Short mmCIF file of N, CA and C in Angstrom, two decimals:
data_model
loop_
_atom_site.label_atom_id
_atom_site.label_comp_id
_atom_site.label_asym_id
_atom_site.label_seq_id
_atom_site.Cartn_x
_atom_site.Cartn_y
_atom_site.Cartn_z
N UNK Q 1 -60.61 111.55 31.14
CA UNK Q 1 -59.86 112.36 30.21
C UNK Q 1 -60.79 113.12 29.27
N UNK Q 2 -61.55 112.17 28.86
CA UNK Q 2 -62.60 113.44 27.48
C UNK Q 2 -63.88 114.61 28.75
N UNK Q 3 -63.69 114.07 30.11
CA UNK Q 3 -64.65 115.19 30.42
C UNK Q 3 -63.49 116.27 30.81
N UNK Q 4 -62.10 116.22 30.69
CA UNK Q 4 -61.47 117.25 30.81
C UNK Q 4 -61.50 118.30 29.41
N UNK Q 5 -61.46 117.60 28.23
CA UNK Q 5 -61.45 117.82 27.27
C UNK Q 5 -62.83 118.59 26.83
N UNK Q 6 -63.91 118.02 27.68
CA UNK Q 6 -64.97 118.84 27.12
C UNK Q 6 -65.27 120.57 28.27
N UNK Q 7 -64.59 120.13 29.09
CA UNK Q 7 -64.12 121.24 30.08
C UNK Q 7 -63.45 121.93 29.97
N UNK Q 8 -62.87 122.14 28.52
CA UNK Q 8 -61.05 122.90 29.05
C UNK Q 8 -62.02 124.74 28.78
N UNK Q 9 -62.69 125.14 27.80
CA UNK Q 9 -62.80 126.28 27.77
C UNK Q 9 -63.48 127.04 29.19
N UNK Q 10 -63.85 126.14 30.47
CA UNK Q 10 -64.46 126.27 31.56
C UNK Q 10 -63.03 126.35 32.34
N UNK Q 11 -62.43 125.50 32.49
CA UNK Q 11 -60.64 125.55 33.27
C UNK Q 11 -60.41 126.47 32.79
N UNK Q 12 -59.93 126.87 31.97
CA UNK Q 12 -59.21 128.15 31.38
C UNK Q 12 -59.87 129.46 31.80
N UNK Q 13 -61.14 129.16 31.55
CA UNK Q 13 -61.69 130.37 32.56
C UNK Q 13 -61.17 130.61 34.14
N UNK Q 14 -61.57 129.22 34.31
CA UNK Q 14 -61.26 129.47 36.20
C UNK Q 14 -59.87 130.08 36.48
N UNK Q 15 -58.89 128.73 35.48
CA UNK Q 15 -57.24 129.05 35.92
C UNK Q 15 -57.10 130.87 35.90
N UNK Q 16 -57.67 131.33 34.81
CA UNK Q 16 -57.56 132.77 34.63
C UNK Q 16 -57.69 133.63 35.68
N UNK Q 17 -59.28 133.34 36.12
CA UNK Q 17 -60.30 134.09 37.29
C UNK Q 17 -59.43 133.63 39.03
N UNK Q 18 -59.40 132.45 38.75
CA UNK Q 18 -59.51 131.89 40.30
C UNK Q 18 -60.89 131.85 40.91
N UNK Q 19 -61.93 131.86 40.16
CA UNK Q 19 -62.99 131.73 40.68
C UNK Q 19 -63.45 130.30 40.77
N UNK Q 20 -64.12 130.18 42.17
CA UNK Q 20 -64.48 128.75 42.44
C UNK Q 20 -66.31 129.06 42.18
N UNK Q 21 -66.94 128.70 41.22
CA UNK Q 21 -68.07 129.06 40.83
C UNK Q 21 -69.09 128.04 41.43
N UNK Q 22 -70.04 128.80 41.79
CA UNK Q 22 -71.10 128.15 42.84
C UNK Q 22 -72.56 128.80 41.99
N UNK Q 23 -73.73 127.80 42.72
CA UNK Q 23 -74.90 128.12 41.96
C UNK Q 23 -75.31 129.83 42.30
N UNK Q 24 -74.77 130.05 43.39
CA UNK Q 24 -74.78 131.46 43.79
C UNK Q 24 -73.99 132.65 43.26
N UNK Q 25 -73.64 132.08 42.17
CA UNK Q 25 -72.68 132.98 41.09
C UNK Q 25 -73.28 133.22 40.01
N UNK Q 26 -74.42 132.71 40.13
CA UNK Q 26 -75.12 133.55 38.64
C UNK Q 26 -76.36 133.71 39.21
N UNK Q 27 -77.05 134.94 38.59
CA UNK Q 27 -78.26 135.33 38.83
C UNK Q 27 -78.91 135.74 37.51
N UNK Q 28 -80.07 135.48 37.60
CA UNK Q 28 -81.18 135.51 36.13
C UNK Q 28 -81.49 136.90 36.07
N UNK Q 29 -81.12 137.25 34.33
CA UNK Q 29 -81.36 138.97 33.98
C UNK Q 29 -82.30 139.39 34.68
N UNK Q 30 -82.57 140.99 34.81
CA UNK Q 30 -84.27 141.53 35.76
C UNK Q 30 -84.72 141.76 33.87
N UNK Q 31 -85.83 141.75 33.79
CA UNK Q 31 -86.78 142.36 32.52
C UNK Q 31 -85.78 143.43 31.66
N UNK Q 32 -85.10 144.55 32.52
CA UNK Q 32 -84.33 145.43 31.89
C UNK Q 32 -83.16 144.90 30.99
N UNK Q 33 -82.34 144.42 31.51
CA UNK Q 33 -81.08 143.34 30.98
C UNK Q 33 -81.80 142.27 30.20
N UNK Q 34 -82.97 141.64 30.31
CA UNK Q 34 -83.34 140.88 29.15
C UNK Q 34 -82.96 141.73 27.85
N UNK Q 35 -84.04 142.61 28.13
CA UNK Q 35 -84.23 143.35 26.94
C UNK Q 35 -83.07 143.97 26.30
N UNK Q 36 -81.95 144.52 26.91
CA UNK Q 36 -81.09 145.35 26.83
C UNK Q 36 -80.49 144.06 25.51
N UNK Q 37 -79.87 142.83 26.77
CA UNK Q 37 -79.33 141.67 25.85
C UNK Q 37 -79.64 141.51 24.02
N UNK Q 38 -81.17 141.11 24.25
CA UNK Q 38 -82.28 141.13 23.18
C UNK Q 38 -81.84 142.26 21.83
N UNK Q 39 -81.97 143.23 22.45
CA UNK Q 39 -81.55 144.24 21.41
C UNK Q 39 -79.89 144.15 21.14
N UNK Q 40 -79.26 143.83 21.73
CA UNK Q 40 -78.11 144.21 21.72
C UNK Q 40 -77.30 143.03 20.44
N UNK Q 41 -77.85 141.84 21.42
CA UNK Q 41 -77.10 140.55 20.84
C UNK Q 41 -78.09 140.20 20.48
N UNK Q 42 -79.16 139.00 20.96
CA UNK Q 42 -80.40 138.13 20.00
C UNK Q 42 -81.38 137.74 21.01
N UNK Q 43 -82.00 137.53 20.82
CA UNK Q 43 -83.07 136.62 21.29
C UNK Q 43 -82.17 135.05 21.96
N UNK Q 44 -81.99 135.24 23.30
CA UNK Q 44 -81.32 133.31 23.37
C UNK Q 44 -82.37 132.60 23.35
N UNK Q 45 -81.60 131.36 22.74
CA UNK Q 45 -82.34 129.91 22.57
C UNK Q 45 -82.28 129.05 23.91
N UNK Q 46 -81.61 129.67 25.27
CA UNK Q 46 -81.53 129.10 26.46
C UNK Q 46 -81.41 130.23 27.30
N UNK Q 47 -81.65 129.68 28.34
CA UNK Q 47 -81.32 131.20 29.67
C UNK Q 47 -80.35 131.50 30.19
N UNK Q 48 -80.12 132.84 30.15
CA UNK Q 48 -78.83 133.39 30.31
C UNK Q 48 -78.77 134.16 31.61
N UNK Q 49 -77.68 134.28 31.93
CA UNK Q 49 -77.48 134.49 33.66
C UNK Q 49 -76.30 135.98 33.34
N UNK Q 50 -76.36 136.24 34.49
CA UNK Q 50 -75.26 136.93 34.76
C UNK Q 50 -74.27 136.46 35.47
N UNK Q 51 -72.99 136.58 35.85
CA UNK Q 51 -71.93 135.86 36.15
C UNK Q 51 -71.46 136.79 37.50
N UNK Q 52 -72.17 136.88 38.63
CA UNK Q 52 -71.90 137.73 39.63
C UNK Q 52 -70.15 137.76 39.85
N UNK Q 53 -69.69 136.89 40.28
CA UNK Q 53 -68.46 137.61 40.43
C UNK Q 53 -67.40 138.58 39.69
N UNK Q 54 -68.00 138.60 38.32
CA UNK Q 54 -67.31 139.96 37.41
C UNK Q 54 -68.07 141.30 37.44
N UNK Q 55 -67.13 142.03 38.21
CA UNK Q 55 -67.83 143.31 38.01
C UNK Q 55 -68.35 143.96 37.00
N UNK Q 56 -69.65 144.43 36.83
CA UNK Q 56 -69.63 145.24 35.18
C UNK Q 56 -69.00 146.35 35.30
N UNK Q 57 -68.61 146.01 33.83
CA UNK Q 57 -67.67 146.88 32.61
C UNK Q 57 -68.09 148.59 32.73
N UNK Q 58 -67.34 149.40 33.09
CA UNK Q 58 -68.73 150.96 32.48
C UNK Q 58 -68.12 150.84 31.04
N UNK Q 59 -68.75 150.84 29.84
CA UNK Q 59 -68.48 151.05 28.38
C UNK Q 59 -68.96 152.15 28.17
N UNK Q 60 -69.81 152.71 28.84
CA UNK Q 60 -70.11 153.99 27.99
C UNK Q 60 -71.10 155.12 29.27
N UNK Q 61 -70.86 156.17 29.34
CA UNK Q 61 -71.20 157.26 29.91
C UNK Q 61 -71.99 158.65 29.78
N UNK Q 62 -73.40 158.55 29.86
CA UNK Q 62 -73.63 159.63 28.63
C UNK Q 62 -74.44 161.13 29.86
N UNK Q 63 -74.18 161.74 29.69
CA UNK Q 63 -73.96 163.27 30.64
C UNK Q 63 -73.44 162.67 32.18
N UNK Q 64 -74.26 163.10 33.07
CA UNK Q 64 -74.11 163.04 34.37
C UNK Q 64 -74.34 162.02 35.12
N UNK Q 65 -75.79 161.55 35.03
CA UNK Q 65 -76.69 160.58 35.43
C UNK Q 65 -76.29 159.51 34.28
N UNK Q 66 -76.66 158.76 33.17
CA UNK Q 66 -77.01 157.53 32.95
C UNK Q 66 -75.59 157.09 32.41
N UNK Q 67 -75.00 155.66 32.85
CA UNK Q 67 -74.05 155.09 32.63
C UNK Q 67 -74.54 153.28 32.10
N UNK Q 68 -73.67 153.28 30.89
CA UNK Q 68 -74.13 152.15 30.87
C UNK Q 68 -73.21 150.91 30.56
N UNK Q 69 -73.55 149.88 31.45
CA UNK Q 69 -72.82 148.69 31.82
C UNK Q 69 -72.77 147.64 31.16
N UNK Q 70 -71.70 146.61 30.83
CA UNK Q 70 -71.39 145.70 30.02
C UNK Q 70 -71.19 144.32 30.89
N UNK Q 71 -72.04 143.98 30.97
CA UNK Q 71 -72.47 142.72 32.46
C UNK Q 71 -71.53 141.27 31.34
N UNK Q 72 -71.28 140.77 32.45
CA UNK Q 72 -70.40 139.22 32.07
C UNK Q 72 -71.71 138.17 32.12
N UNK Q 73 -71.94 137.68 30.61
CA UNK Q 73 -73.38 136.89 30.53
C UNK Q 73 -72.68 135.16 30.59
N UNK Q 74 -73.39 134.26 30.86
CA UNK Q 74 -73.10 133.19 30.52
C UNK Q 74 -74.72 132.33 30.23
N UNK Q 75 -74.56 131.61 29.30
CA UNK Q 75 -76.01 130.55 28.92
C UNK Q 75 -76.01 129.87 30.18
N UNK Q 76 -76.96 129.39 29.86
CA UNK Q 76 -77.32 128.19 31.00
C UNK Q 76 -76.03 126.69 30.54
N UNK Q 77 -75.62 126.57 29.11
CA UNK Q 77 -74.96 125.57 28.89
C UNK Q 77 -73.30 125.82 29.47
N UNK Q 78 -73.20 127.26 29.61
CA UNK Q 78 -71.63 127.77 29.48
C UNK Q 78 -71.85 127.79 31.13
N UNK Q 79 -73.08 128.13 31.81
CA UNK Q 79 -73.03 128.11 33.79
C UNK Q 79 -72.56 126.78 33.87
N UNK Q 80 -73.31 125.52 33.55
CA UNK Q 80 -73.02 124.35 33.70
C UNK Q 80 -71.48 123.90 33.43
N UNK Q 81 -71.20 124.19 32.06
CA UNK Q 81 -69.70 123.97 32.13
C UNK Q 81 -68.64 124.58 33.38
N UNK Q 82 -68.99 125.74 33.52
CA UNK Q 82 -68.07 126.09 35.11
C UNK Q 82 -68.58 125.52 35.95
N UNK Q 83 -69.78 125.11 36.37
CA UNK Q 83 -70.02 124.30 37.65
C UNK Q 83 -69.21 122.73 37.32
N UNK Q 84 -69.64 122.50 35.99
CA UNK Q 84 -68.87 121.02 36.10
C UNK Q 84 -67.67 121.15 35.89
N UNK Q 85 -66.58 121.98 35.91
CA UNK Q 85 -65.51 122.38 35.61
C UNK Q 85 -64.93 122.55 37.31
N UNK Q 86 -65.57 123.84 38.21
CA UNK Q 86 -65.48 123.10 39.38
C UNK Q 86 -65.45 122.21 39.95
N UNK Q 87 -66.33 121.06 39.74
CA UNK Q 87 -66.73 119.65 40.52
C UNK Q 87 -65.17 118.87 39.94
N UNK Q 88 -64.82 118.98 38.92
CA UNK Q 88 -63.95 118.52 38.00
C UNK Q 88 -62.76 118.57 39.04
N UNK Q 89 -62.71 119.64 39.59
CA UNK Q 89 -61.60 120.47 39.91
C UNK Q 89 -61.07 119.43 41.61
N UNK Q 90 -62.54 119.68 41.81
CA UNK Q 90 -62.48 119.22 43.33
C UNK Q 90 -62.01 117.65 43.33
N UNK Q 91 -62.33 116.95 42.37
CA UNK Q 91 -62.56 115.45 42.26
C UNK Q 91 -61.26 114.81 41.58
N UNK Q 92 -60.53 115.99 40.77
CA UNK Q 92 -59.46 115.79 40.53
C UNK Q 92 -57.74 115.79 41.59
N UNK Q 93 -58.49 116.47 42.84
CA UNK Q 93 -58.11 117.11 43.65
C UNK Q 93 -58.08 116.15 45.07
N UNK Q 94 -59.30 115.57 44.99
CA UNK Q 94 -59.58 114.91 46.06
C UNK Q 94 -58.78 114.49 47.03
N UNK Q 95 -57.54 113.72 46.81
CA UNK Q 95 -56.16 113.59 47.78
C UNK Q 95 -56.04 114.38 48.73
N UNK Q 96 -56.60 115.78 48.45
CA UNK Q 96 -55.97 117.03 49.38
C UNK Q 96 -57.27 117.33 50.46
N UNK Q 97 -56.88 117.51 51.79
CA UNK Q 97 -58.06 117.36 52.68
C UNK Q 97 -59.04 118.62 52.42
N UNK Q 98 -60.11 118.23 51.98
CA UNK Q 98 -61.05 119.33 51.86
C UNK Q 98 -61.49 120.53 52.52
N UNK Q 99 -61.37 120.17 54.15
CA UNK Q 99 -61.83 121.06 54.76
C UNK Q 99 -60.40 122.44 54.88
N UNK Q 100 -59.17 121.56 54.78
CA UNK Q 100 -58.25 122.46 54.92
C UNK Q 100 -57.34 123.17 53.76
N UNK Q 101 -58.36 122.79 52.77
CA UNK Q 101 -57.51 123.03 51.03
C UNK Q 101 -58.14 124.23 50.59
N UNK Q 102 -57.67 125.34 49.67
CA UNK Q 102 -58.15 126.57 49.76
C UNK Q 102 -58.67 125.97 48.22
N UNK Q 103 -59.53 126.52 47.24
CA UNK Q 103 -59.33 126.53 46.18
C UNK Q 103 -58.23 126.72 45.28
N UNK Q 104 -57.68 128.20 45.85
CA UNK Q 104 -56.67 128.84 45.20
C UNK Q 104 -55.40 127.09 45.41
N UNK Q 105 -55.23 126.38 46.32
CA UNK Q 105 -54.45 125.84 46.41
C UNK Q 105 -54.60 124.69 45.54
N UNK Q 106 -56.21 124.31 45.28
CA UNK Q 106 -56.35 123.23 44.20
C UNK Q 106 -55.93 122.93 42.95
N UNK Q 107 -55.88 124.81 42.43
CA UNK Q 107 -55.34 124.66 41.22
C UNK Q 107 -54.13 125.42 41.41
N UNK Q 108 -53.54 125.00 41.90
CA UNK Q 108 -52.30 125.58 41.96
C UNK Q 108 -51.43 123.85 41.47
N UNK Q 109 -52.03 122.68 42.66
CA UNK Q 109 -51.72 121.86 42.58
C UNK Q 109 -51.99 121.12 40.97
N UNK Q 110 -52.97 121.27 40.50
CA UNK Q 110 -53.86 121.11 39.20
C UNK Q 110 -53.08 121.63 38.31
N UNK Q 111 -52.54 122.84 37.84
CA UNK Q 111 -51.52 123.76 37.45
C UNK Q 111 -50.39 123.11 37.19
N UNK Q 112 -50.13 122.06 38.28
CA UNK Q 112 -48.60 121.63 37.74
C UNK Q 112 -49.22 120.23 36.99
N UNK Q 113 -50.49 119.59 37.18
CA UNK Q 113 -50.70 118.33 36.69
C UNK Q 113 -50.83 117.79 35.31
N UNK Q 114 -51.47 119.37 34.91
CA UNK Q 114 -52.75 119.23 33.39
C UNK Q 114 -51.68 119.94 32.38
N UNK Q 115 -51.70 119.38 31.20
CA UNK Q 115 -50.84 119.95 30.12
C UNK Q 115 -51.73 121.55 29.94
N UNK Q 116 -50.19 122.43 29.69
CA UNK Q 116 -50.48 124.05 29.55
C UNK Q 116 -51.85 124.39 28.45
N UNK Q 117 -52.55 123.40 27.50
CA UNK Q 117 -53.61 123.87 26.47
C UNK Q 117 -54.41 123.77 27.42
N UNK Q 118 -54.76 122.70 28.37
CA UNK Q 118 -56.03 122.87 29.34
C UNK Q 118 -56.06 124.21 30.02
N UNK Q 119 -55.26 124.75 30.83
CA UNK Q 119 -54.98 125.26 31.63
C UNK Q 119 -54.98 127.01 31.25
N UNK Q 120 -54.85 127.01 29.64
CA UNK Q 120 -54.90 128.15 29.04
C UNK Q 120 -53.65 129.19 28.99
N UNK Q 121 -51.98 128.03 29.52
CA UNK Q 121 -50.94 128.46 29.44
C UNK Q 121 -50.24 128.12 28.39
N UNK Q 122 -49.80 128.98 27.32
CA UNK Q 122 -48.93 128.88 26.26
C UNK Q 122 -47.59 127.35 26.86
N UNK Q 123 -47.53 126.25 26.26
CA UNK Q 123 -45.95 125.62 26.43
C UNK Q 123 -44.63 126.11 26.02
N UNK Q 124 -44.38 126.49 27.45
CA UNK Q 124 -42.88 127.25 27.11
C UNK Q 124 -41.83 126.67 26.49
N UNK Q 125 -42.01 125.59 27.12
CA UNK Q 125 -40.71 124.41 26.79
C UNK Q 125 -40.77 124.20 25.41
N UNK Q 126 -41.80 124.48 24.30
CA UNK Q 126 -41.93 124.16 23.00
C UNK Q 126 -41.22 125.40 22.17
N UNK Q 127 -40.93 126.72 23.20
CA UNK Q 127 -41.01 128.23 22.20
C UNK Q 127 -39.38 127.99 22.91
N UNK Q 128 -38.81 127.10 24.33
CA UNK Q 128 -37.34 127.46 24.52
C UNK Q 128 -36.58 126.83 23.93
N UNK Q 129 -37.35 125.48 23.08
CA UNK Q 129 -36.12 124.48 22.52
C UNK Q 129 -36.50 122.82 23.56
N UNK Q 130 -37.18 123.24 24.40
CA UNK Q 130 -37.27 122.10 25.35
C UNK Q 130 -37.88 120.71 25.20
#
């Protein structure tokens, strides 16, 4: 129960995304995106990744040629929370045969298990009277 609890801002991501996050989902800034980061936001106190499966953002466009992009960052502490948020997922899940269970179907099943604050769904039943 408390490693759900220390997971929920990682679930809430996923439930959102549907992304099943793998070590192959983040890749380490090139020198350019350090720096860009650096100036932008701070100097991190840990290493920060990019979050491949979100496409970057265009935020801003300036003549013809240079466009510039708003990349989905995560620390090294916030990668770990979605990886252990995955593992979470799977282990919570386990009942359901692995080889033939989609993700999408894990938390679907997960979805009906975990109270709506984990999950990052408002409780309806509290706003209908229920």
């Amino acid at each position: 129960m408390f490693e759900a609890i220390r997971l929920i801002p990682a679930l809430q991501a996923i439930f959102r995304s549907g992304i099943e996050f793998t070590e192959e989902s983040f890749a380490e800034l090139n020198a350019a995106q350090q720096e860009a980061y650096e100036r932008k936001v701070a100097v991190p106190d840990e290493p920060i990744f990019r979050v491949l499966p979100y496409e970057p953002t265009v935020i801003e466009r300036q003549g013809n040629e240079k466009v510039t992009l708003e990349l989905t960052i995560a620390t090294q502490s916030e990668r770990q929370l979605l990886l252990d948020a995955v593992q979470f997922i799977h282990c919570a899940t386990n009942e359901m045969p692995e080889e033939s269970t989609s993700f999408e179907q894990r938390l679907a099943n997960l979805r009906q298990r975990l109270p709506p604050i984990v999950i990052g769904e408002p409780d309806i039943d509290r706003f209908e009277g229920g």
